[in-house]
Coordinates of C-alpha atoms in Angstrom, one line a residue:
X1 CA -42.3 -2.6 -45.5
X2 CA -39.7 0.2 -45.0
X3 CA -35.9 -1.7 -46.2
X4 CA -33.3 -2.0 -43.0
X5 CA -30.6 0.1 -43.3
X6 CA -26.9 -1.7 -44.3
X7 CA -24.7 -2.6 -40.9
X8 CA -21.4 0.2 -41.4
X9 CA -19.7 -3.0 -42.2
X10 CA -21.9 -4.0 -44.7
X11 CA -21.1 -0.7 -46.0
X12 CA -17.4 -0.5 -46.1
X13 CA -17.0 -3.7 -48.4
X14 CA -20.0 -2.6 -50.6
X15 CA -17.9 0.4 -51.2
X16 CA -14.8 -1.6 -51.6
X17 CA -16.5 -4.1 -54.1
X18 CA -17.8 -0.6 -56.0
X19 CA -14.2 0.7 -55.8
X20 CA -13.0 -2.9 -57.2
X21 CA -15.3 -3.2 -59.9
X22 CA -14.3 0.8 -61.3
X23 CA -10.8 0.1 -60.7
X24 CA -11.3 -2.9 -63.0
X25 CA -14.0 -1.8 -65.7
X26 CA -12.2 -1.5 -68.2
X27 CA -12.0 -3.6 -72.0
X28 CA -8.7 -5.2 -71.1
X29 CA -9.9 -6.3 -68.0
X30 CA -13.3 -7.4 -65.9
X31 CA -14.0 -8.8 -63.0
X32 CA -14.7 -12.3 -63.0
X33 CA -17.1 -13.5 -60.4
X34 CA -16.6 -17.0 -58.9
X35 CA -19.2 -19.6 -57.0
X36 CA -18.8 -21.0 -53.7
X37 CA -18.5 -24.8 -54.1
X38 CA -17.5 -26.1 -50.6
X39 CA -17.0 -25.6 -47.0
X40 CA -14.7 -27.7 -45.2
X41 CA -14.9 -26.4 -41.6
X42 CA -13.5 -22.7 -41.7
X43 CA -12.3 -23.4 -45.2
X44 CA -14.4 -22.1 -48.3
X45 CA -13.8 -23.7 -51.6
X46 CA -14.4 -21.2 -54.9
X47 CA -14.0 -21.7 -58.9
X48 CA -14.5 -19.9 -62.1
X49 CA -12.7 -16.7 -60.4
X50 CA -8.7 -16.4 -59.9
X51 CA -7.0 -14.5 -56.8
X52 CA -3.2 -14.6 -55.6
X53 CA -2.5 -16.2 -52.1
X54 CA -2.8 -13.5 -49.6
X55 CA -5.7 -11.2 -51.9
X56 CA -8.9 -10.6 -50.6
X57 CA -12.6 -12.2 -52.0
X58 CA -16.1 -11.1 -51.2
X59 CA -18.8 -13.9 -50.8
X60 CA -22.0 -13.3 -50.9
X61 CA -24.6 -14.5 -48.3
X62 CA -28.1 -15.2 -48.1
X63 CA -29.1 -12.1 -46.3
X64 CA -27.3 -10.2 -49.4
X65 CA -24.7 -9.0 -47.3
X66 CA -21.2 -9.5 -48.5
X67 CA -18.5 -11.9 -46.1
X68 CA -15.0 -10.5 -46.7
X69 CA -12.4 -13.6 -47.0
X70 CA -8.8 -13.8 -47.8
X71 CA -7.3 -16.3 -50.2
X72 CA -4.9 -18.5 -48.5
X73 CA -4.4 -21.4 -50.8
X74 CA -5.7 -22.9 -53.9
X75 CA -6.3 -26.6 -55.3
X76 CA -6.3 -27.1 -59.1
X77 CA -8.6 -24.8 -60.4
X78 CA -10.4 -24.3 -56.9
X79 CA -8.7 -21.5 -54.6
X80 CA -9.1 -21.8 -50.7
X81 CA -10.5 -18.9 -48.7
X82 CA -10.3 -18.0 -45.2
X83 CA -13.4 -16.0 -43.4
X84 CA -12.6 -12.9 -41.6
X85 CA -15.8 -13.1 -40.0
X86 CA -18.4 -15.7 -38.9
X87 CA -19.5 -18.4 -41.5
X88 CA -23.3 -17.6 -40.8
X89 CA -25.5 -17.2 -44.6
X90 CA -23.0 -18.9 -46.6
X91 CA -24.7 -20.6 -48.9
X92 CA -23.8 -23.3 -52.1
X93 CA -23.2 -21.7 -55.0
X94 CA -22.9 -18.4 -53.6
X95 CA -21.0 -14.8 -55.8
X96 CA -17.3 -14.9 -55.4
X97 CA -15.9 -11.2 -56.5
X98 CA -12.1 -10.8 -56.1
X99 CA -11.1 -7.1 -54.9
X100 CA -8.4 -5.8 -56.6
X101 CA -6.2 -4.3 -53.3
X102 CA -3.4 -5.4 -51.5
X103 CA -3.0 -6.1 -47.6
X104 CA -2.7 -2.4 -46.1
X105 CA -3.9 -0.9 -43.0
X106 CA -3.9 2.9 -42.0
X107 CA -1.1 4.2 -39.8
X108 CA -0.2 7.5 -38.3
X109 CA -0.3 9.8 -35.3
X110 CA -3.9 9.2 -35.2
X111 CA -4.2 5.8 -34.1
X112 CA -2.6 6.8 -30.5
X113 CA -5.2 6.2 -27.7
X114 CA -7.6 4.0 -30.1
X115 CA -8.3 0.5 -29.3
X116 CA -9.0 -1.8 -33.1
X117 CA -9.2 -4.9 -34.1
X118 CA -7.2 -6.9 -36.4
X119 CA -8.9 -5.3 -39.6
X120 CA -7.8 -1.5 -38.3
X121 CA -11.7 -1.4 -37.2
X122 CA -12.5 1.1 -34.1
X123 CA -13.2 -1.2 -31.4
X124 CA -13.7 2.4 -29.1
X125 CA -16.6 3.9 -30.3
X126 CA -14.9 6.5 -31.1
X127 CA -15.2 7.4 -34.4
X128 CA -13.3 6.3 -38.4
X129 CA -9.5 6.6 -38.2
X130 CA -8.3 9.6 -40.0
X131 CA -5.0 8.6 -41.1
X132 CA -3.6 9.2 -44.5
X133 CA -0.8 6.9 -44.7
X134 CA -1.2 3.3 -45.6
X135 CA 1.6 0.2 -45.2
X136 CA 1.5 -3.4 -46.4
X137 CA 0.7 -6.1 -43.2
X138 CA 3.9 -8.1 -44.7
X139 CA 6.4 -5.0 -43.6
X140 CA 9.8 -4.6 -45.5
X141 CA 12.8 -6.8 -44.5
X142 CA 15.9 -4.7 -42.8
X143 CA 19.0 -5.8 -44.0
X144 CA 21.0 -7.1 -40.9
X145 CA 24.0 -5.4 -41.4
X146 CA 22.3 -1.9 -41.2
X147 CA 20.4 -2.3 -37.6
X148 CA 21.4 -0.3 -35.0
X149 CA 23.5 -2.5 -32.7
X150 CA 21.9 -3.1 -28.9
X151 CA 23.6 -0.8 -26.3
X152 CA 21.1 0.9 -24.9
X153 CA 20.3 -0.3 -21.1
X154 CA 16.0 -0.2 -20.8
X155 CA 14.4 0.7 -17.8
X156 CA 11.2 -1.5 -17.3
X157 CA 10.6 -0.6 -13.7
X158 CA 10.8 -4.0 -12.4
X159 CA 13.7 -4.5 -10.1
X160 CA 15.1 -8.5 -10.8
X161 CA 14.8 -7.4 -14.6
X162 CA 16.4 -3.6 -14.7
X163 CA 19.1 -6.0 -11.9
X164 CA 19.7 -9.4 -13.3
X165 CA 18.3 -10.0 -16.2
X166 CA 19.1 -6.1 -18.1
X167 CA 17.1 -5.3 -21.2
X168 CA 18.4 -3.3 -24.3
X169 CA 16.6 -0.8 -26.0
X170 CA 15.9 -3.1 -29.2
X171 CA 15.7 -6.3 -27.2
X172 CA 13.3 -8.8 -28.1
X173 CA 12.6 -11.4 -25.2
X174 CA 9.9 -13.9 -24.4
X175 CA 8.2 -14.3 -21.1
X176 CA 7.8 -18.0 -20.7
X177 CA 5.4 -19.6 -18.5
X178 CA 2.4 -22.2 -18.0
X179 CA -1.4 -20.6 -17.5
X180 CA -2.4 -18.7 -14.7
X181 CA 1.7 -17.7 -13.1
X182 CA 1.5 -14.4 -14.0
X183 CA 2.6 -13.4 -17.5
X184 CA -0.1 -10.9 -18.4
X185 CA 0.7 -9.0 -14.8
X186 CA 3.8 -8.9 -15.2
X187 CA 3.5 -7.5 -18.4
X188 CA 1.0 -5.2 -17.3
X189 CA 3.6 -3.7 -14.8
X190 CA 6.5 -2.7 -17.8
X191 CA 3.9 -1.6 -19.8
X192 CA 3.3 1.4 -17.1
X193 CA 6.8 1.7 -16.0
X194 CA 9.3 1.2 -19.1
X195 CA 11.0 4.5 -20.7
X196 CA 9.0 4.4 -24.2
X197 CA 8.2 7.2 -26.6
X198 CA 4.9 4.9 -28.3
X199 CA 3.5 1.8 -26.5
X200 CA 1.7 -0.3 -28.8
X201 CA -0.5 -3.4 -27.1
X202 CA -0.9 -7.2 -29.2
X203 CA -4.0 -9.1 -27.3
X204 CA -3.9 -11.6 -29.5
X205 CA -6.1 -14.9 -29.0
X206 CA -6.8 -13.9 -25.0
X207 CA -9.5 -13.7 -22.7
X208 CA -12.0 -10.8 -24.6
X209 CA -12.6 -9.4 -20.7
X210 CA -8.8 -8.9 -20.6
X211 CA -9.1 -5.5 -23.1
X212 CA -10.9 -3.4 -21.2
X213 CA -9.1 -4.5 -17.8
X214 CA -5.7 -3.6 -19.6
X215 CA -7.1 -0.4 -20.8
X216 CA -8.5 0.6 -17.8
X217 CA -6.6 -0.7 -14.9
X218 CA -2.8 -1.3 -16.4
X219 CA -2.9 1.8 -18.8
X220 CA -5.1 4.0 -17.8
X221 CA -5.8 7.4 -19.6
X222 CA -2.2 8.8 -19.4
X223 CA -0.8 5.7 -20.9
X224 CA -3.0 5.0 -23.4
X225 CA -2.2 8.9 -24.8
X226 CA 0.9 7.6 -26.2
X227 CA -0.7 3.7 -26.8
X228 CA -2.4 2.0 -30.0
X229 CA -4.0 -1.7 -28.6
X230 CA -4.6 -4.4 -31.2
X231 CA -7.3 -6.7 -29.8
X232 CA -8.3 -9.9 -31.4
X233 CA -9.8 -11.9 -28.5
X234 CA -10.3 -15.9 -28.7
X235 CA -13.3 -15.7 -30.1
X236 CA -12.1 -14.2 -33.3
X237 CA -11.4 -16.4 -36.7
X238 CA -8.0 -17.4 -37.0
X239 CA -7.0 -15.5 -39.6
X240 CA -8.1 -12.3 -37.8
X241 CA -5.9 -13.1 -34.7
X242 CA -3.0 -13.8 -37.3
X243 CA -3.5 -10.6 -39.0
X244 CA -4.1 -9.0 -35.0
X245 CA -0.2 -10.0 -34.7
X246 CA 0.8 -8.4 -38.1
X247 CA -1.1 -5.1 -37.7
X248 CA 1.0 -4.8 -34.1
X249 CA 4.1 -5.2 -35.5
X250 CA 3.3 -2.9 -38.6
X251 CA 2.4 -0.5 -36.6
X252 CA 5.2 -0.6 -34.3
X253 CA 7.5 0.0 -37.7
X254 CA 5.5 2.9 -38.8
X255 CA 6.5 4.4 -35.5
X256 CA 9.8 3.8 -35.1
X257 CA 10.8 4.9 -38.8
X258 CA 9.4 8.0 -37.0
X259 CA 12.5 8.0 -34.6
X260 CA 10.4 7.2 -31.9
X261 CA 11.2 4.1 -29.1
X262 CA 8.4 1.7 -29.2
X263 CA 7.8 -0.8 -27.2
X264 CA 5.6 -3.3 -28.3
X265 CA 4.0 -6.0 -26.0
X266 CA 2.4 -9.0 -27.4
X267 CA 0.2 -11.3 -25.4
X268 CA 0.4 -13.8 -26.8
X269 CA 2.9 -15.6 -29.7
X270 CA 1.4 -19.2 -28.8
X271 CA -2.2 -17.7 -29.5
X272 CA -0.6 -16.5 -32.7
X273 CA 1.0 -19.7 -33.9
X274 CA -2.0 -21.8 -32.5
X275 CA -3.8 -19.2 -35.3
X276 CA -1.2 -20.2 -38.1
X277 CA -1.5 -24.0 -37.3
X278 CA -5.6 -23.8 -37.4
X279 CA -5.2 -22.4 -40.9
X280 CA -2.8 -24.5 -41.9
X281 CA -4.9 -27.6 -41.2
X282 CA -8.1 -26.2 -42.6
X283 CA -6.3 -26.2 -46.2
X284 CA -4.4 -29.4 -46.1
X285 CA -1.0 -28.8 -44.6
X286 CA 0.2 -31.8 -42.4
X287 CA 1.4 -31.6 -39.2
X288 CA 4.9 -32.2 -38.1
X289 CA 6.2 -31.5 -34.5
X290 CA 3.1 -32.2 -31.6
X291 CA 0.4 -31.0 -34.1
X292 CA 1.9 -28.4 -35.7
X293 CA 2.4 -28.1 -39.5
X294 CA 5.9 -26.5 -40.5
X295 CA 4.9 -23.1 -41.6
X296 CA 4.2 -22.6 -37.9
X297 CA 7.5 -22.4 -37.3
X298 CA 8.8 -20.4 -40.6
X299 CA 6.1 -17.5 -39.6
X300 CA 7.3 -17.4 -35.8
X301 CA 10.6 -15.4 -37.4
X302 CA 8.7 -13.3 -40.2
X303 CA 7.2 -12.2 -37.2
X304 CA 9.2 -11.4 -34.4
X305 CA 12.7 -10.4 -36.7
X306 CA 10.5 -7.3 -37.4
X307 CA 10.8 -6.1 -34.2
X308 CA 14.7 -4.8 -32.7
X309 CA 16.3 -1.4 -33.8
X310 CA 16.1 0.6 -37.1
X311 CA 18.6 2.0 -39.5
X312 CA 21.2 4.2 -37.7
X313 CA 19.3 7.3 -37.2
X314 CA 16.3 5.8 -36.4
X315 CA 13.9 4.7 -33.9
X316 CA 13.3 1.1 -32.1
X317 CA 11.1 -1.4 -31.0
X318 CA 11.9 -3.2 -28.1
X319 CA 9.5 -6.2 -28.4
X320 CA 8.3 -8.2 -25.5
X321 CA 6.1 -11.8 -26.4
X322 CA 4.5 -13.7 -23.8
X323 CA 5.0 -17.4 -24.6
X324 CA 2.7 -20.2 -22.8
X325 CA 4.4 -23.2 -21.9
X326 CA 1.4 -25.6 -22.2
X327 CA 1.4 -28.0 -19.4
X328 CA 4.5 -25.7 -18.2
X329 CA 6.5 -28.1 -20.2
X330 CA 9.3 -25.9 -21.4
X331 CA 10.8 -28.6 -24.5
X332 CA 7.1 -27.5 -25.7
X333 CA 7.6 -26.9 -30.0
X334 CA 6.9 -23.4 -29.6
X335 CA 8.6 -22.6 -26.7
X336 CA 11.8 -24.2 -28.4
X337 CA 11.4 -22.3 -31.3
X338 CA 10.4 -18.6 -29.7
X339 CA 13.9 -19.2 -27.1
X340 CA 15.9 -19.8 -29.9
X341 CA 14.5 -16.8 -32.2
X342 CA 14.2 -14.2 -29.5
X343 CA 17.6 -12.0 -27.7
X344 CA 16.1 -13.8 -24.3
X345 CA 13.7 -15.1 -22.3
X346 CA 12.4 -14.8 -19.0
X347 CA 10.8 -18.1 -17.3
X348 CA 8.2 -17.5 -14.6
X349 CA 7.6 -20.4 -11.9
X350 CA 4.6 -21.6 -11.4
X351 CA 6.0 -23.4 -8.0
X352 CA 7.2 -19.5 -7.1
X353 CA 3.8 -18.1 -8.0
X354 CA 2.1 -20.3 -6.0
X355 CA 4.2 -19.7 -2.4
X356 CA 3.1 -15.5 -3.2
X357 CA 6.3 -14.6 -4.7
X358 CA 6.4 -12.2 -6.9
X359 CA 7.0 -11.7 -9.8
X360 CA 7.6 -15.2 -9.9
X361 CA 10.5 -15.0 -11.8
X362 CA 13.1 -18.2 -12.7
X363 CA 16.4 -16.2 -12.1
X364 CA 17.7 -20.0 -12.6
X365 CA 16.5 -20.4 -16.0
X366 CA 16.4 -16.8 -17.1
X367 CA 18.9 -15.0 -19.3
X368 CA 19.5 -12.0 -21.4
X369 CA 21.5 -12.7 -24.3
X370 CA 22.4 -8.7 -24.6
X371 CA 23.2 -7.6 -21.0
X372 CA 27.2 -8.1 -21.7
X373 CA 26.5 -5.3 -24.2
X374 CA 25.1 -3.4 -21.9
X375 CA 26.0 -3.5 -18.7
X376 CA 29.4 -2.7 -17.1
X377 CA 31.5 -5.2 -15.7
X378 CA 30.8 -4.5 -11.6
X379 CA 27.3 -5.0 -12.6
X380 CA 27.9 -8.3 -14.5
X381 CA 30.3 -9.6 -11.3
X382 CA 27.4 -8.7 -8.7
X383 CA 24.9 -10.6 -11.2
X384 CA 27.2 -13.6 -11.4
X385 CA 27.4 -12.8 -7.5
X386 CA 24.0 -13.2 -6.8
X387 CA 22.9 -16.0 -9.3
X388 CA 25.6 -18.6 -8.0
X389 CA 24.5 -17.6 -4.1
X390 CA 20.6 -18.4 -5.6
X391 CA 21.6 -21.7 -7.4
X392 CA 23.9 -23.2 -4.3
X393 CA 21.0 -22.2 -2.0
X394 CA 18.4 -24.1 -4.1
X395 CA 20.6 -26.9 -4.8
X396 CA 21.0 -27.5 -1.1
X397 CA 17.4 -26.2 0.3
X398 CA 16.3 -29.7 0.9
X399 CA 19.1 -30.6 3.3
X400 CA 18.8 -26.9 5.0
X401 CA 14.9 -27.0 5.6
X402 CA 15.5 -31.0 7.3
X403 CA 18.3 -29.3 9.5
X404 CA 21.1 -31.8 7.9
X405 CA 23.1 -29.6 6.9
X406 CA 25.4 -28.1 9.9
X407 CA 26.7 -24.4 9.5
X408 CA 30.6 -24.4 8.5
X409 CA 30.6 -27.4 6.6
X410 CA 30.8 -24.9 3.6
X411 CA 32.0 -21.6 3.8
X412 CA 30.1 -20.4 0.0
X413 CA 27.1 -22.2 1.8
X414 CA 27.0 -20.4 4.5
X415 CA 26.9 -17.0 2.6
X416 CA 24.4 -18.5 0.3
X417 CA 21.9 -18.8 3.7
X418 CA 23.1 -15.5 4.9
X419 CA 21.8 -13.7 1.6
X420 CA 18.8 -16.1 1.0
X421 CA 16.1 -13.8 3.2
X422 CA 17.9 -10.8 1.3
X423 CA 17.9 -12.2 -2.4
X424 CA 14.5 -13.4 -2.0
X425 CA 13.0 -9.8 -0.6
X426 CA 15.0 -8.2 -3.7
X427 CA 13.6 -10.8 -6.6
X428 CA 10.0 -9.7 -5.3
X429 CA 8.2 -6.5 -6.1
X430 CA 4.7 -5.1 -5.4
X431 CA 2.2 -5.0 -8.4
X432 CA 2.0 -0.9 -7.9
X433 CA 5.7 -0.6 -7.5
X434 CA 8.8 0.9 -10.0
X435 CA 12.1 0.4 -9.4
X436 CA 14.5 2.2 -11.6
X437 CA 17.2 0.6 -13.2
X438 CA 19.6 2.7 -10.8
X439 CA 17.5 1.6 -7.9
X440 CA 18.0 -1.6 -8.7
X441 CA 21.4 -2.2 -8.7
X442 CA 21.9 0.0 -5.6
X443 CA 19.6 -2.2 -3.9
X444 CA 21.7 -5.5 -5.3
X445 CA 24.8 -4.1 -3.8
X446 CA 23.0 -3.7 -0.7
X447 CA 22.4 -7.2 -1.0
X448 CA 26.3 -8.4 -1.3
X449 CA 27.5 -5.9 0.7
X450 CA 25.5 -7.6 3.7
X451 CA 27.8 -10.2 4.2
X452 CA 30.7 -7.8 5.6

């Protein structure tokens, strides 16, 4: 019977375990092989081996292939690993090998216009990655005091964003919402309209038919020229949608130490801490705050203080994170934690998206914590303008749509109704449309000016 050929997978960590094994041949030091003594759901329990938190293992399975896992805790003398692939052939007692290499993906000019996966695999068919240069997962912290500060108006292309809710160049900002109200959209829409050098795309933990649609219909083949997408779908391990996240933001660095301005969009950060607090769990960890265990929330920061500006000199990464509000219950753990971490956030309204409006944008409960840095003061005064005429309108819609409330009861009030029809037409925006961030506020003057 004529042998099957290896799977190119197969392959790459035969090679790796080759490499491991020279790299460690030596009389000083051998590699010690391990056995496989338990499996706790997605957790795998080894002894008689030794590996630091955050290395990398191969197991062994009964088809003789080799399951690449990463070590993520350890228990006496056991050490915990966490599968970056299915659990399918593991058997008891299986070969544990430890690989002697750190947690380092391929960057470079290369990866622009290829789709991977978390493990900087070619998702597009396209052939290996040629690049030369490699960087850790774990990046290298920027000391605060040496970022570039924020004063840099964006253009996004979206008109109640570039108007009343301005965006920095280095900005990082949530988009806060329930299922279904429009975040990936709406993201879709600054992905093709914002000002950006290098776009580089984070589908972490979504919908797997979601890739192609965004490659296809949001980017396109003119936009994905100057993109790099990261897609871990759902159906990916945790630890590969966790390391989807990491590779997204590494590569985002590797570009802006380039000089370049990347933006980097990440759908989602709740997909990514859901990832954290499944690992978590598996090896022990006990939960705190609605389910999740505290690391959760010390990763959510590793993560997302990555992303801003660079060194003076250098390049940026104005970072945009979708955020689900589960239940659209915004005291939700990790909707606490991402407002308080990011430079802003941007609410969307399920009650809004459901009357057709939009994007269905919260100017009520939306705020960017950097527009006073960039934006001149006419601009703030029409914004302040604008907001209070949208919040007295709201506050007294009730009593307008019942016909109780009588014109000139309330001279602000009455202004507030004039510009109502006005605001509203200005907060919306068609899927296919930009508005530049000069457009914008032309057309929100337009808007006050109305009332003379």
């Amino acid at each position: 019977m004529t042998a099957q050929p290896a799977s190119p997978r197969n392959q790459r960590l035969q090679t790796r375990l080759r490499q491991s094994r020279e790299r460690l041949a030596s009389p000083a030091k051998t590699v010690v092989e391990g056995q496989l003594k338990r499996v706790v759901g997605i957790t795998l329990e080894a002894s008689g081996c030794a590996a630091p938190i955050g290395g990398y293992c191969l197991v062994e399975t009964v088809d003789g292939e080799w399951l690449e896992t990463e070590v993520v805790g350890f228990a006496g003398d056991r050490i915990l690993l966490m599968p970056t692939g299915e659990l399918r052939g593991v058997m008891p007692n299986a070969r544990v090998i430890p690989l002697e290499r750190a947690s380092q993906v391929p960057v470079g000019n290369a990866l622009l216009g290829r789709i991977i996966d978390g493990a900087a695999r070619p998702l597009d068919s396209r052939g290996p990655l040629l690049c030369d240069e490699f960087r850790s997962l774990q990046g290298v912290q920027i000391n605060p005091l040496s970022r570039n500060p924020i004063r840099e108006p964006l253009d996004v292309g979206v008109r109640a964003i570039n108007g009343i809710l301005s965006v920095g160049r280095g900005q990082r900002l949530g988009l806060f919402a329930g299922s279904g109200v429009g975040k990936s959209v709406l993201l879709g829409m600054m992905t093709r309209f914002t000002e950006a050098d290098i776009i580089v795309v984070g589908l972490i933990g979504e919908r797997g038919r979601e890739v192609k649609e965004f490659v296809d219909s949001i980017l396109g083949e003119e936009g994905m020229s100057r993109s790099v997408v990261i897609a871990t779908p759902a159906d990916h391990p945790p630890l590969m949608r966790l390391r989807g996240a990491w590779l997204a933001t590494t590569v985002a660095e590797y570009f802006r130490d380039q000089g370049k301005n990347v933006l980097l969009l990440m759908d989602s950060l709740t997909r990514f801490a859901q990832a954290q607090r499944e690992i978590s769990l598996a090896v022990g960890e006990p939960p705190a705050t609605k389910g999740y265990p505290p690391s959760v929330f010390a990763r959510l920061p590793q993560l997302v203080e990555r992303a801003g500006n660079g060194a003076a000199g250098g390049g940026s990464i104005t970072a945009f994170y979708t955020v689900l509000a589960e239940g659209d219950d915004q005291n939700d753990p990790i909707v606490d934690s991402a407002r308080a971490i990011l430079d802003g956030h941007i609410v969307l309204s399920r009650k809004l998206a459901e009357s057709g409006h939009f994007p269905a944008i919260d100017i009520e409960q939306s705020v960017s914590r950097a527009m006073n840095d960039i934006t001149e003061k006419s601009h703030r005064d029409l914004v302040r303008f604008i907001r209070q005429s949208y919040a007295l309108y709201q506050q007294n819609r009730d009593l307008i749509t019942i016909g109780a409330y009588q014109k000139g009861q309330d001279p602000r009030l009455d202004e507030a109704v004039r510009l109502w029809p006005r605001i509203n037409r200005f907060l919306q925006q068609e899927f296919n449309e930009s508005v530049n961030f000069d457009q914008s506020i032309d057309e929100m003057l337009s808007v006050a000016q109305s009332l003379l």
